[in-house]
Structures are given as C-alpha cells and as structure tokens.
Tab-separated table of C-alpha atoms and ligand atoms in Angstrom:
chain	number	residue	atom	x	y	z
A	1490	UNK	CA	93.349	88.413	100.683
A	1491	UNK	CA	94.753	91.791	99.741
A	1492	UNK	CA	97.548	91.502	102.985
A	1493	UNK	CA	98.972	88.994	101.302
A	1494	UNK	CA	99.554	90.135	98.342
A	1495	UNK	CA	103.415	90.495	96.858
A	1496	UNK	CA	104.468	93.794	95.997
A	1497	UNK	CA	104.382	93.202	92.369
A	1498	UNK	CA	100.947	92.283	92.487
A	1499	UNK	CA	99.930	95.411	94.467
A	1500	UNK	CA	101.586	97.338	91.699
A	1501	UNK	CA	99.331	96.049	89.538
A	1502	UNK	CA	95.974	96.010	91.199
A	1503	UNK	CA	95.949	98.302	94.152
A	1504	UNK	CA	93.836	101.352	94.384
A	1505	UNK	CA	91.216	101.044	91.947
A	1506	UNK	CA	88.846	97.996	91.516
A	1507	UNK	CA	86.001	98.639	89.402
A	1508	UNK	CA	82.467	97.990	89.467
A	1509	UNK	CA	80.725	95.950	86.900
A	1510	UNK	CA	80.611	97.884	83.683
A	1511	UNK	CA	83.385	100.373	85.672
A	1512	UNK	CA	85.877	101.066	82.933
A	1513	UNK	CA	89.196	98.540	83.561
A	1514	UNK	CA	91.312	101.233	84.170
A	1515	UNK	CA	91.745	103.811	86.694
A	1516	UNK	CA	90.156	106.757	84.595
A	1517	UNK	CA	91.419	110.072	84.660
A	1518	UNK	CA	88.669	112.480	86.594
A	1519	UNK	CA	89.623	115.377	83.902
A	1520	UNK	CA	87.590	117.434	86.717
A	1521	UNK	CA	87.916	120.524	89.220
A	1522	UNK	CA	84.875	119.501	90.778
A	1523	UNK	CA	82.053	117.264	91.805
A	1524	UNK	CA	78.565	117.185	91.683
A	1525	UNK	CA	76.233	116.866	94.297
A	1526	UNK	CA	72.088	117.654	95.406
A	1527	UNK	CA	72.224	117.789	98.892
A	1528	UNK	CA	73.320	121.132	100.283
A	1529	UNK	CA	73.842	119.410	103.643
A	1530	UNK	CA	75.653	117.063	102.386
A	1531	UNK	CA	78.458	119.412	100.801
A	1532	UNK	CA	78.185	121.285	104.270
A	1533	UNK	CA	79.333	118.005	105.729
A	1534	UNK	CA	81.946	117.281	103.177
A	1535	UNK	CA	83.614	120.884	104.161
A	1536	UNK	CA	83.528	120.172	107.926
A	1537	UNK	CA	85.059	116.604	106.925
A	1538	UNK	CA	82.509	114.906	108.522
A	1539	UNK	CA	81.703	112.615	105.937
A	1540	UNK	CA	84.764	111.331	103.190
A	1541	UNK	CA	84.458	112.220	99.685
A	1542	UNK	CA	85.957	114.491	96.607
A	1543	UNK	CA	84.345	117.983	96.121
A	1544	UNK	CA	87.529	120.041	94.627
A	1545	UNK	CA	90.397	118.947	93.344
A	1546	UNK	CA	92.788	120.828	94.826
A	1547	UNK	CA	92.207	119.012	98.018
A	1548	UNK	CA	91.707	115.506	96.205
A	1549	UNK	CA	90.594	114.058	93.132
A	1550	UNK	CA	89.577	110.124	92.247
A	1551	UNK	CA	92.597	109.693	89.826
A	1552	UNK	CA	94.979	110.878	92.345
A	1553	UNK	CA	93.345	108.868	95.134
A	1554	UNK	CA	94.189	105.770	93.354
A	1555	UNK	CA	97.706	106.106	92.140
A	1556	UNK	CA	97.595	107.037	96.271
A	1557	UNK	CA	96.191	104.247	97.479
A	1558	UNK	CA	98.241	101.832	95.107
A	1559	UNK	CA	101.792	104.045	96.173
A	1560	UNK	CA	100.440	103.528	100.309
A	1561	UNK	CA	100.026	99.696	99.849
A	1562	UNK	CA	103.146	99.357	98.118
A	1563	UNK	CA	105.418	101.077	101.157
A	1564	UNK	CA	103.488	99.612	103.583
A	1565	UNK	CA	101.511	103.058	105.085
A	1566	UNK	CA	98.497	103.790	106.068
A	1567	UNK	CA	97.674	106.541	104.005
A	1568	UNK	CA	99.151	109.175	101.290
A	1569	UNK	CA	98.710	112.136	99.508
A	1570	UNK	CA	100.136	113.231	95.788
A	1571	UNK	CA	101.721	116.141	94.989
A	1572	UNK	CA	102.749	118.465	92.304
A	1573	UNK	CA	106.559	117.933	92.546
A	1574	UNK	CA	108.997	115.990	94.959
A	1575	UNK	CA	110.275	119.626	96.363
A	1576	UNK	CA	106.806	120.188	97.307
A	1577	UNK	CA	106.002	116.646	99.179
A	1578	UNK	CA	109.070	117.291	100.905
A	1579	UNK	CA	108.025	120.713	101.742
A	1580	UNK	CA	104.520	119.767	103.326
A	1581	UNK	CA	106.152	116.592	104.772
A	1582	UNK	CA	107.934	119.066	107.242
A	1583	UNK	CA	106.044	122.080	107.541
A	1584	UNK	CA	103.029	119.557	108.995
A	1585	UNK	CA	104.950	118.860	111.919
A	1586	UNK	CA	107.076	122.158	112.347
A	1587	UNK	CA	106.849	125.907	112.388
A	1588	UNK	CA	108.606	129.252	112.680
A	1589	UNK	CA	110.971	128.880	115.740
A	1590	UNK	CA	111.177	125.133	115.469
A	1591	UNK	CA	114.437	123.165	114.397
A	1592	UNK	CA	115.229	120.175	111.888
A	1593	UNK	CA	117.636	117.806	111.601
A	1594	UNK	CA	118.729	116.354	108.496
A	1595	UNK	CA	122.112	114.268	106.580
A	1596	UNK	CA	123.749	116.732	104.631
A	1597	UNK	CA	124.106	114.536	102.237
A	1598	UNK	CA	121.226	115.311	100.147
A	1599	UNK	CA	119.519	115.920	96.431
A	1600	UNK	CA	120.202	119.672	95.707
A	1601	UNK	CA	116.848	121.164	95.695
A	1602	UNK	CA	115.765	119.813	98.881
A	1603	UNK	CA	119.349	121.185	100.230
A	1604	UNK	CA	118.405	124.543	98.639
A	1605	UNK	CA	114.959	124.110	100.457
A	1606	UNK	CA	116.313	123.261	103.955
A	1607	UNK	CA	119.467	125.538	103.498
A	1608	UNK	CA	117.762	129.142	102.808
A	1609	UNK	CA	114.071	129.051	102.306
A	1610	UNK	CA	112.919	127.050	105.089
A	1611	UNK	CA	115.090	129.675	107.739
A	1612	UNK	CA	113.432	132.893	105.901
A	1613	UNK	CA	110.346	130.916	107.466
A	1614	UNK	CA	111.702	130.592	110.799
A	1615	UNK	CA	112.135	126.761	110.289
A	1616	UNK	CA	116.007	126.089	110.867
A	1617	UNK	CA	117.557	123.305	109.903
A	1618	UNK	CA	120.944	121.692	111.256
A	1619	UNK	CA	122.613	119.191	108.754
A	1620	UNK	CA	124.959	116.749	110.225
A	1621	UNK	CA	126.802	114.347	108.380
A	1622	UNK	CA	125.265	110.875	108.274
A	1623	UNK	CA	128.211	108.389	109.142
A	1624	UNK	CA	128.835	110.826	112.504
A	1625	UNK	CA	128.441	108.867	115.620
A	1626	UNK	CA	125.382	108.445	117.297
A	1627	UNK	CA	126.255	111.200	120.150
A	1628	UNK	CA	127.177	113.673	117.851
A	1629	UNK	CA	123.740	113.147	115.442
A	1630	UNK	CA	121.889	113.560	118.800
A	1631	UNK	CA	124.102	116.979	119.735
A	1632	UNK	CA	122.545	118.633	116.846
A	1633	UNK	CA	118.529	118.205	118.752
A	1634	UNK	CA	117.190	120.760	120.409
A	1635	UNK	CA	114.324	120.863	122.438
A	1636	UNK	CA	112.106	122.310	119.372
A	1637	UNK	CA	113.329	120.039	117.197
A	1638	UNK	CA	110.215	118.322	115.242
A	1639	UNK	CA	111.608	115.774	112.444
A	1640	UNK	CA	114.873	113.872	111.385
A	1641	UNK	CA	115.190	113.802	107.527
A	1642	UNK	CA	117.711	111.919	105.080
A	1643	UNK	CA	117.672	109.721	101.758
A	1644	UNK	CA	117.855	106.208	101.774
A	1645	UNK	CA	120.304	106.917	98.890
A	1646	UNK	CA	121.815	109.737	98.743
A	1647	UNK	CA	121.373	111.800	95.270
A	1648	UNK	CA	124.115	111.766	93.769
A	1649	UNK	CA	126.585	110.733	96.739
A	1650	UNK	CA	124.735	107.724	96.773
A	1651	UNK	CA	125.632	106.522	100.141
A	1652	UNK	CA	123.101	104.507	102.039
A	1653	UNK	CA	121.780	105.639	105.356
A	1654	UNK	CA	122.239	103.788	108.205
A	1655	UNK	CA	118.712	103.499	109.037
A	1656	UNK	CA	119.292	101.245	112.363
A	1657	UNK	CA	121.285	104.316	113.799
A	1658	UNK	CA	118.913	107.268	112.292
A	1659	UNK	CA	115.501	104.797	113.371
A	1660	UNK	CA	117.062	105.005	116.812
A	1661	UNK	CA	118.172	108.239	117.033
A	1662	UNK	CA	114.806	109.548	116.053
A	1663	UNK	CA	112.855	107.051	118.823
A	1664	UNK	CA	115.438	108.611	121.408
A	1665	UNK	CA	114.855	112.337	120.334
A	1666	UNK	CA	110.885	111.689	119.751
A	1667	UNK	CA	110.429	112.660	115.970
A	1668	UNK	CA	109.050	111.362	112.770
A	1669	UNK	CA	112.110	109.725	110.883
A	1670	UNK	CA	111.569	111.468	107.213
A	1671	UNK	CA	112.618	109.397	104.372
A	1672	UNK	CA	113.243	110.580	101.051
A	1673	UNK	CA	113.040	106.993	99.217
A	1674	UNK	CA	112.820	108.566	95.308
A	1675	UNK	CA	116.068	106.323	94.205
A	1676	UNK	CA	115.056	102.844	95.668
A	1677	UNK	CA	111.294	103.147	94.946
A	1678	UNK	CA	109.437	100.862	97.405
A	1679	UNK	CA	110.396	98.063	95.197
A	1680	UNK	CA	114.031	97.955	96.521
A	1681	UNK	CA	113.392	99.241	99.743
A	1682	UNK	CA	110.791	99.755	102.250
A	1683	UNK	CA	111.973	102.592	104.663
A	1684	UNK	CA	108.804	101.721	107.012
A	1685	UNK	CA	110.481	98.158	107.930
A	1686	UNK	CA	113.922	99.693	109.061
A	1687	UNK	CA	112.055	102.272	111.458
A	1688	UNK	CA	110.963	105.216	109.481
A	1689	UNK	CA	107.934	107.145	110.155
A	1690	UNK	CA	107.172	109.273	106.807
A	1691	UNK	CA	108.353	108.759	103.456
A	1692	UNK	CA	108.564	111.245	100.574
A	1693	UNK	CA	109.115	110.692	96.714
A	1694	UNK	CA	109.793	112.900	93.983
A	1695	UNK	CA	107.390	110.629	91.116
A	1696	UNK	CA	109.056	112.124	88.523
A	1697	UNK	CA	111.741	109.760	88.534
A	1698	UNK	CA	111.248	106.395	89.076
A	1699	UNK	CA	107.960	106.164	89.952
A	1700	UNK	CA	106.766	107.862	86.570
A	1701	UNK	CA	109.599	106.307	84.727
A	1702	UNK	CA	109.130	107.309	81.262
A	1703	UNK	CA	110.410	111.333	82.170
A	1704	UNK	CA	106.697	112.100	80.974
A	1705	UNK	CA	105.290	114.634	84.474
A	1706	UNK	CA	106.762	116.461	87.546
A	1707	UNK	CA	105.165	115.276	90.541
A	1708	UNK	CA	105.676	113.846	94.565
A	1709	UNK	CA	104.049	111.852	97.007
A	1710	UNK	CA	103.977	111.677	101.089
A	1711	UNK	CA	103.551	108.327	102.796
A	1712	UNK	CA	102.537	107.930	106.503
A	1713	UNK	CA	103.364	104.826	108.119
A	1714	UNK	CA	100.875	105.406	110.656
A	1715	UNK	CA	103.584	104.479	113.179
A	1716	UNK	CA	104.322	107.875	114.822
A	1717	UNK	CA	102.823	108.769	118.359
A	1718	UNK	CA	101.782	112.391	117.851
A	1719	UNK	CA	100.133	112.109	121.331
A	1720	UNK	CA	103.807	112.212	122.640
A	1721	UNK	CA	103.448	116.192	123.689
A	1722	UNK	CA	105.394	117.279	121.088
A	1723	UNK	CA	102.808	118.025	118.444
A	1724	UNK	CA	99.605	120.174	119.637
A	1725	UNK	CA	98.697	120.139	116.491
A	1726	UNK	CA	98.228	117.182	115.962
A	1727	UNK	CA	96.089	116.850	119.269
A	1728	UNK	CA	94.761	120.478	120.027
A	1729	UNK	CA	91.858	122.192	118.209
A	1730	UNK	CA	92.041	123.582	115.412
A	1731	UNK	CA	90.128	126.720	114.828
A	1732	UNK	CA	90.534	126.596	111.123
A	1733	UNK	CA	88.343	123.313	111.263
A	1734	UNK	CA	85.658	124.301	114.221
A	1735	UNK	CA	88.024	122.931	116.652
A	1736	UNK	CA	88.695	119.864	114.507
A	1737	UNK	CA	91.383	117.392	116.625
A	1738	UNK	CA	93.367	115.215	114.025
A	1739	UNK	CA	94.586	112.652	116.147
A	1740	UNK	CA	91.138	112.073	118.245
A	1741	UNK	CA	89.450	112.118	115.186
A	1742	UNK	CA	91.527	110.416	112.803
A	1743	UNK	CA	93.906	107.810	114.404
A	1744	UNK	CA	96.650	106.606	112.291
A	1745	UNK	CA	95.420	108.880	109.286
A	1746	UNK	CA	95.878	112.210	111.433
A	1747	UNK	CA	99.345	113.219	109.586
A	1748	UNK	CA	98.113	113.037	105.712
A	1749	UNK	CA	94.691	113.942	106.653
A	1750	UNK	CA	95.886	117.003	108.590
A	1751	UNK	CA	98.875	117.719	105.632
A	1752	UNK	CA	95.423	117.534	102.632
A	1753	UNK	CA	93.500	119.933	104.727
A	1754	UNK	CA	95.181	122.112	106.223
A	1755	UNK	CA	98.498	122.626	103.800
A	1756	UNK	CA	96.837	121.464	100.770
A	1757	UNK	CA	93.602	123.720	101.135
A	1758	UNK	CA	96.258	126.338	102.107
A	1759	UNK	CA	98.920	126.193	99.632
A	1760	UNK	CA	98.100	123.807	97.114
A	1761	UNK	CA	100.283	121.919	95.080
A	1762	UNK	CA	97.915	119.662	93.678
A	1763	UNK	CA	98.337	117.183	91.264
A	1764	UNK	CA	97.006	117.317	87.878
A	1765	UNK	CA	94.804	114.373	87.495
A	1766	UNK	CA	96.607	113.487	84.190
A	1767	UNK	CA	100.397	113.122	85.990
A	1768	UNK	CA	98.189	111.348	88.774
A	1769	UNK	CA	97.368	108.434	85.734
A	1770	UNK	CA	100.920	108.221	84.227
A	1771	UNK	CA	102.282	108.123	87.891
A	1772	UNK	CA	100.147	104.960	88.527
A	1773	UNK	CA	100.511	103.638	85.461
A	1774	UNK	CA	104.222	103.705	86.076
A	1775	UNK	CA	103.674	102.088	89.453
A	1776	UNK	CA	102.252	98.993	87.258
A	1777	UNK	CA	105.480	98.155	85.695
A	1778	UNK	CA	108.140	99.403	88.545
A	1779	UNK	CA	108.838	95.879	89.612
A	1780	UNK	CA	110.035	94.694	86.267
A	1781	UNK	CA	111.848	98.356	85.856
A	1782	UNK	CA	113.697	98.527	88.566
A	1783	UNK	CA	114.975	95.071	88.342
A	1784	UNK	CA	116.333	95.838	84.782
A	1785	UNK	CA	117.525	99.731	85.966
A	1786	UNK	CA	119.781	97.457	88.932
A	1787	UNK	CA	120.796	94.801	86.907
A	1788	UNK	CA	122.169	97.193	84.080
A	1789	UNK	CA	123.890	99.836	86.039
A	1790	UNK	CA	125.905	96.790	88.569
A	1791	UNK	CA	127.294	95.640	85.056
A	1792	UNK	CA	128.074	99.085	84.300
A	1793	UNK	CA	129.879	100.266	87.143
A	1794	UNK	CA	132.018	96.783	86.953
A	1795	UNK	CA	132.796	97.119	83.556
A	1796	UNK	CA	133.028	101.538	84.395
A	1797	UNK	CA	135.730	100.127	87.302
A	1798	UNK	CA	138.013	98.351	84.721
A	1799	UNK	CA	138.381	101.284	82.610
A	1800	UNK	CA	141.754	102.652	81.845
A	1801	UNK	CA	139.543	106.431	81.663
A	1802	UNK	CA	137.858	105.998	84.650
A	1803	UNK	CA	139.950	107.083	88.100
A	1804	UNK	CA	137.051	105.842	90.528
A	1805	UNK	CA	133.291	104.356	90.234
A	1806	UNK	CA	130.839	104.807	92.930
A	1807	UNK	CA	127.698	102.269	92.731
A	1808	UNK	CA	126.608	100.971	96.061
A	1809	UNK	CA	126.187	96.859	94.539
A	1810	UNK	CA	130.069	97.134	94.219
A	1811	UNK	CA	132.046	95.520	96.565
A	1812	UNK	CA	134.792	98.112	96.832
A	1813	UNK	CA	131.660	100.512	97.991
A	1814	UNK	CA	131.977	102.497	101.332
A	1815	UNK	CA	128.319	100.873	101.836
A	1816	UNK	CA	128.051	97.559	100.161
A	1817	UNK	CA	127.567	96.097	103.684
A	1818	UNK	CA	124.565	98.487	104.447
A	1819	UNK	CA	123.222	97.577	100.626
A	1820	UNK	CA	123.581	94.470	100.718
A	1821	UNK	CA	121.416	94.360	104.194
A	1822	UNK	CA	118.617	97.424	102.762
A	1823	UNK	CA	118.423	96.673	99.214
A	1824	UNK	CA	119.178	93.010	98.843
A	1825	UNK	CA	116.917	93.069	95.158
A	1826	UNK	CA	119.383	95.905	93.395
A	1827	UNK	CA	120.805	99.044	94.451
A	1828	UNK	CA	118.928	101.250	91.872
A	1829	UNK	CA	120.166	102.733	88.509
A	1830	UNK	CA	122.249	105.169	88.994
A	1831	UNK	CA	125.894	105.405	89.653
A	1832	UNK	CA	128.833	108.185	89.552
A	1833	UNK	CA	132.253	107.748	88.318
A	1834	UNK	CA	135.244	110.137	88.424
A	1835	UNK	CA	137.083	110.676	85.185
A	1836	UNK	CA	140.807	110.713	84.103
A	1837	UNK	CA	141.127	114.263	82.630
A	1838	UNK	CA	138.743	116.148	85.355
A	1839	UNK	CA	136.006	118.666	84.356
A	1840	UNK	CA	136.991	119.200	81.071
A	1841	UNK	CA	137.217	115.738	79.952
A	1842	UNK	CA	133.881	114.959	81.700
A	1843	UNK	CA	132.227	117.996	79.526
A	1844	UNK	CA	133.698	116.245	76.238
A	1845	UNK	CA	132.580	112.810	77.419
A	1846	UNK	CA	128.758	114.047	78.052
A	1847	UNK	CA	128.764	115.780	74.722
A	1848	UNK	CA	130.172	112.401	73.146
A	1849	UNK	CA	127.479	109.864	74.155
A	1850	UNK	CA	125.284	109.420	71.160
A	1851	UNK	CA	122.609	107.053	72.724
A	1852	UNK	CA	123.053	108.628	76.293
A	1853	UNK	CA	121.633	111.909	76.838
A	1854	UNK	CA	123.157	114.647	78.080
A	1855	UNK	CA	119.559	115.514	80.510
A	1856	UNK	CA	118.926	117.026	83.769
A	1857	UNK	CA	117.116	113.922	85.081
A	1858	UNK	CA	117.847	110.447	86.287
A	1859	UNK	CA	115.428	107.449	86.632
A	1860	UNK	CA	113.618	107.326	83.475
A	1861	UNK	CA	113.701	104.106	80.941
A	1862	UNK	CA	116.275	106.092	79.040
A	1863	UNK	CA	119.849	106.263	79.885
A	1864	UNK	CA	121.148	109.861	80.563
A	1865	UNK	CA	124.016	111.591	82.031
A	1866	UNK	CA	125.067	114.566	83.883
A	1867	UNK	CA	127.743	116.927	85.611
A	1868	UNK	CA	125.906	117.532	88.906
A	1869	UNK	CA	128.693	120.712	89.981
A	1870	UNK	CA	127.754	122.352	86.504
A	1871	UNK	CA	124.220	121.887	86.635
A	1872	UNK	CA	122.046	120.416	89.757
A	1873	UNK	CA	124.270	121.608	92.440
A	1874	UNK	CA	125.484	124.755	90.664
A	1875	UNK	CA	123.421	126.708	93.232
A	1876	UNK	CA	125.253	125.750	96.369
A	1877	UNK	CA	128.842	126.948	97.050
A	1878	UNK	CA	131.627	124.415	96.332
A	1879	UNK	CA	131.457	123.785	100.485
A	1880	UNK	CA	128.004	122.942	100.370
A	1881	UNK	CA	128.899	120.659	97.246
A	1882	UNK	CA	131.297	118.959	98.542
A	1883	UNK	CA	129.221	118.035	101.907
A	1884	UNK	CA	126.232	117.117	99.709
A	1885	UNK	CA	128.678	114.395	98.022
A	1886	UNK	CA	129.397	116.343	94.606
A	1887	UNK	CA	133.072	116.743	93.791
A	1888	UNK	CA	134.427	118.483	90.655
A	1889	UNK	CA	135.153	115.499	88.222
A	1890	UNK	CA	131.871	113.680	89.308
A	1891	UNK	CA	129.431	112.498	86.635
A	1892	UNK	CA	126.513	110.903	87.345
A	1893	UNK	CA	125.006	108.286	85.020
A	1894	UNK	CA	121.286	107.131	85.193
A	1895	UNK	CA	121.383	103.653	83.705
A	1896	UNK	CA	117.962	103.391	81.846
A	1897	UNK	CA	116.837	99.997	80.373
A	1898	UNK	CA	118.128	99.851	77.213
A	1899	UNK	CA	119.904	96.779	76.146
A	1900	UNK	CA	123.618	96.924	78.265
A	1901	UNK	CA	125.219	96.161	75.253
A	1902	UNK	CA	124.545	98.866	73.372
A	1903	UNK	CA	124.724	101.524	76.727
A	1904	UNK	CA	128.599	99.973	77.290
A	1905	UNK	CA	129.532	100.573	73.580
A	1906	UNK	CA	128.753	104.083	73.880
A	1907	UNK	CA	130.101	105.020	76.734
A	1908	UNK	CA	133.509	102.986	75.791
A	1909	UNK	CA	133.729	105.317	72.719
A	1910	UNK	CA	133.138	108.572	74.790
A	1911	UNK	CA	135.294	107.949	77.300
A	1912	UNK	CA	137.952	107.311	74.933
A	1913	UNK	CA	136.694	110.458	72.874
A	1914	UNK	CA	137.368	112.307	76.233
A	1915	UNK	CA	140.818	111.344	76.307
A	1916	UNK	CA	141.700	113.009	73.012
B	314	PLP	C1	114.361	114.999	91.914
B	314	PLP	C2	114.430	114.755	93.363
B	314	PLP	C3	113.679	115.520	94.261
B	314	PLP	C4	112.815	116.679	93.824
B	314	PLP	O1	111.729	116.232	93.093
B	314	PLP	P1	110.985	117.096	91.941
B	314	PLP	O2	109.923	116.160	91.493
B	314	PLP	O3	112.003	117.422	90.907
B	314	PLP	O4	110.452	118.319	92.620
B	314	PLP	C5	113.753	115.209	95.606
B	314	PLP	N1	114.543	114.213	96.048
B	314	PLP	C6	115.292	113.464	95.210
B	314	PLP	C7	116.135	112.367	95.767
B	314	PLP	C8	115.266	113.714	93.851
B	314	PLP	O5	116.033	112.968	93.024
C-alpha cells in the first residue's frame, strides 16, 4: 500500500505509525539516552549488530521519523538529520572523500557551502574545482581527476537561481563514476525529485523550507541507494574498517551502506546531531509542505510578473518566467512551481536597494528565505559579503541584486508593499 502512496500523503503519514494507545503524534524523545537490561545486548548495539537507539548523538526516535518521512518523500532509501544544512553538506562529502582527493562542483552556489568548498575543505586536503554549470559537457569533464570522488550542484541555484541541467550533470557523473550530490533546499521534494533526473545523494538545509515557519537550524542527507560503491573507487565503502572490528559497509549493508557508514563513522566522530525538538518541528513542517510550496510558487510567479512591469525594476529573475535563461529546464524539472524566491535588479543600484529593504513594512528585512513570511535581502551586503566580488559574481550575486523570499501571505497585500517601497526607493 505505502508504494503507492502520493507525495502529499507521505507527508502526512510517513515515518511514524503508532501502536494502539501510542500517542498520535510523533513524540519528541526529550532523551540522550536509552534504557536497556541486557549488557549483551548494548554490546551488540555498539558493534551494530542488532538496530536500535542507545545515544542520541548517533540517533534518536524523533529524528528517525522526521527521517524516514523526508527518505519516502525523495524517493531514497535511507537518511540521516543533521544540525544545520552546512553540516549535511559537509558529511555528504567527507563520506566519500579525503585529504588528497578532489571535488567537483557548479560554482554557482549558496554562500556558505561556497565558503565550505572554497577554503575549509582545502585546509583539509579536500580540493575542490568549481566549473560553471552551463559549460559544455567536455569542459565539466576536464575539471575530473583521477581522485576525484563526488559531483555537487543545486537544483536551484541560491540566489542565481538557475536550474541545473541535471540530464548533462546525471551523465557526466555516470561517465566520471561519482555520486551526483544534490543540494535540493529551494525545490523541497515537493517540486522536484533530484533522484528521478539521475542523482545519487541529496542534501537539504531544513531550515528553510522544510521547517517553514523560520522556527530551528537544521539539514538532512538522502541516499538514493542508487550508487555502486563496489565500482573501485571507494574502499571504504568495501574494505574493513578497523574502527568497527573490520566492519564492511557495503557487504553488510547494501543500499544503506552510505548513511549507515556517514551515522557511524562521521556522526559518532564529529557530531552534529539534531536536537530532538528541531527533529519534531522539521517533520511537522514536512506535514504541510505540499500545500506550502504550492502557495510559496503561486505567489512569487505573480510577483515577479507584476516585479517585470515595474517602471523601478531594471530586470526580474524567477525561473516560471518566460523571459528566464531556464524556463525550458523549469518547465521540464519543476512542472508544479518553481519555488518562492526570486531576485530583481533595481533602478537606482545599491543605494536604492538599501532604501527599498528598509521601506517594506510587511516584508522583512531577514537573513533567511523560505519561511511562511515574506522577507528580503541584499545578498552582496550580507550572505555573500564573505567572498570577493569575483567569487560573487561567479556564484550569481551582482551589486544591485535583491533577493525576495515570497512567503504565503495574501499577494495582495505582499504587491502593495513592495509597490510603495520601490517607489520610496526612487525618492
Ligand atoms: C541555507 C542554505 C544552506 C545552509 O543551511 P544551514 O541550515 O543554514 O546550515 C545550504 N544550501 C542552501 C541552498 C541554503 O539555502
């Protein structure tokens, strides 16, 4: 019955189904730990022998069902919550590649992960070669190297919001032999499924869509299940590890081998856990992300249309327009919406974009973007302030770009106050 159910419908009932007199609700397991009176059978929970919770850095009930519920819903096989988006993408790669090995990823990306992939992940010995995303197939394959491990992008690109071409990445990545990595935070699996255009691994930062309400920081990695680590490239994946008594993932795990290997090794390690409370409001956003997402679509297309026809506005990049550089490609990956937020370029540059922001009265002026509210932001100023105006520019941020995050409020009302700041901003 349950492979047949619609995504909405997963939303709502995936990953917890309780027992009679079981509460209704996924509870939230308030708990580092877990009880037990057999000494063995804690001695076989540590060598992972049998399945089970017993610390909650490693897992916890609450965060197994908002996992469950977030695997169903992209079509994996398995998942595991984290503490922050930075940090799911941060395990996503460093399960698959170490010091002396190579990535390759679309430049044009959300600024932390940049940041991440620009100068931390080298002072680990992890380098990372960014090539722009609409280059030929050829020249996307010139960047490999032999100890290249993983290709990584966004299916839309925060805040350049172009769509990747996942045909040409899926097939780059089945030439070169690596995991396809898809960051997949601004469609949510509602709008698009990464796993049925070829991807291998998907990431989310929850604290935007997914949580929706801009209540907790946290992430999420999603295995398809798809990958062959038996290809050669990954012994460790298929060798012993001595950290586990010689533990091999892939023999002993199948299709779970990736997340399994990511909990117990980098979790145990590291240990950006979720808190079980984030874990609750992150699967209690799942329930309604259907109905959200629909609205967050439908509100920001009639935005940037009615954002194109003002006499303030020089340029308005949503990918549902028509006049977008990848309405094709949006049309064809996110044929339900093309998510909620847009940029626009404004008559006046930087300085009339700072007087705009401060003269929205129901928009907010908020580093964030995908909650229910509406809010806005000047990405060079603020998100991207870290990266030189090069890197800015290749990420997809220019000067006089302001990103809006159309929430859910009534459209009305959002286009009435932005008419009356923009024309504040031409003053
Ligand atoms: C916000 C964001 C992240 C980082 O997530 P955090 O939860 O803030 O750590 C990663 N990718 C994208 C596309 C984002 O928008």
């Amino acid at each position: 019955m349950k492979k047949h159910w619609r995504i909405e419908t997963q939303a709502i009932q995936e990953g917890f189904t309780p027992k009679d007199g079981d509460p209704r609700i996924l509870p939230i397991y308030q708990s580092t730990t877990y009880k037990f009176s057999s000494a063995e059978h804690v001695a076989k929970l540590f060598d992972l022998e049998v399945g089970g919770h017993f610390y909650t850095r490693l897992s916890n009930p609450t965060a197994e069902g908002f996992e469950v519920k977030i695997a169903a819903m992209e079509g994996g096989v398995a998942a595991m919550a984290t503490s922050s988006g930075q940090a799911a993408s941060t395990i996503a790669v460093m399960n698959i590649c170490r010091a002396g090995q190579h990535v390759v990823a679309a430049s044009t990306l959300y600024g932390g992960t940049y940041s991440l992939f620009a100068n931390t992940f080298p002072k680990m010995g992890i380098e990372v070669t960014f090539v722009d995303p609409e280059a030929d197939e050829a020249t996307i394959c010139a960047a490999f190297r032999p100890e290249t491990r993983c290709l990584f992008g966004e299916t839309i690109g925060n805040p350049g919001l172009n769509i990747l071409d996942f045909e040409k990445f899926s097939r780059i990545a089945k030439k070169m032999q690596v995991p396809l990595i898809i960051d997949n935070t601004f469609p949510t699996p509602y709008l698009c499924r990464p796993f049925e255009h070829g991807a291998d691994i998907v990431v989310h930062s929850a604290t935007k869509y997914i949580d929706g309400h801009a209540t907790s920081v946290g992430g999420v990695i999603v295995d398809s299940g798809n990958f062959d680590w038996g290809c050669g490239k990954y012994p460790e994946m298929t060798e012993p590890d001595e950290s586990y008594h010689g533990l091999k993932y892939l023999e002993t795990f199948g299709k779970l081998a990736y997340i399994v290997k990511a909990r117990v090794q980098l979790m145990r390690d590291i240990g950006p856990c979720p808190a079980p409370m984030n874990a609750f409001l992150f699967n209690l956003g799942l329930e309604t992300l259907p109905l959200r997402m629909q609205r967050h679509s439908e509100n920001a297309l009639a935005m940037a249309k009615y954002l194109e026809k003002h006499e303030a506005v020089s340029w308005v990049n949503y990918p549902g327009l028509e006049s977008h550089k990848s309405y094709e490609r949006a049309k064809k990956y996110l044929p339900k919406g093309a998510s909620g937020v847009l940029t626009f370029g404004i008559k006046g540059g930087a300085a009339a974009g700072k007087k705009f922001m401060e003269s929205c009265q129901l928009v907010a002026l908020v580093v964030h973007v995908g909650d229910a509210r509406s809010c806005v932001l000047h990405p060079a100023s603020t998100t991207h302030r870290q990266l030189s105006e090069e890197q800015q520019i290749a990420s997809g941020v220019s000067p006089d770009l302001i990103r809006l995050s159309v929430g859910i409020e009534h459209i009305d009302d959002l286009i009435e106050d932005v008419n009356q700041a923009l024309l504040a901003s031409q003053k």
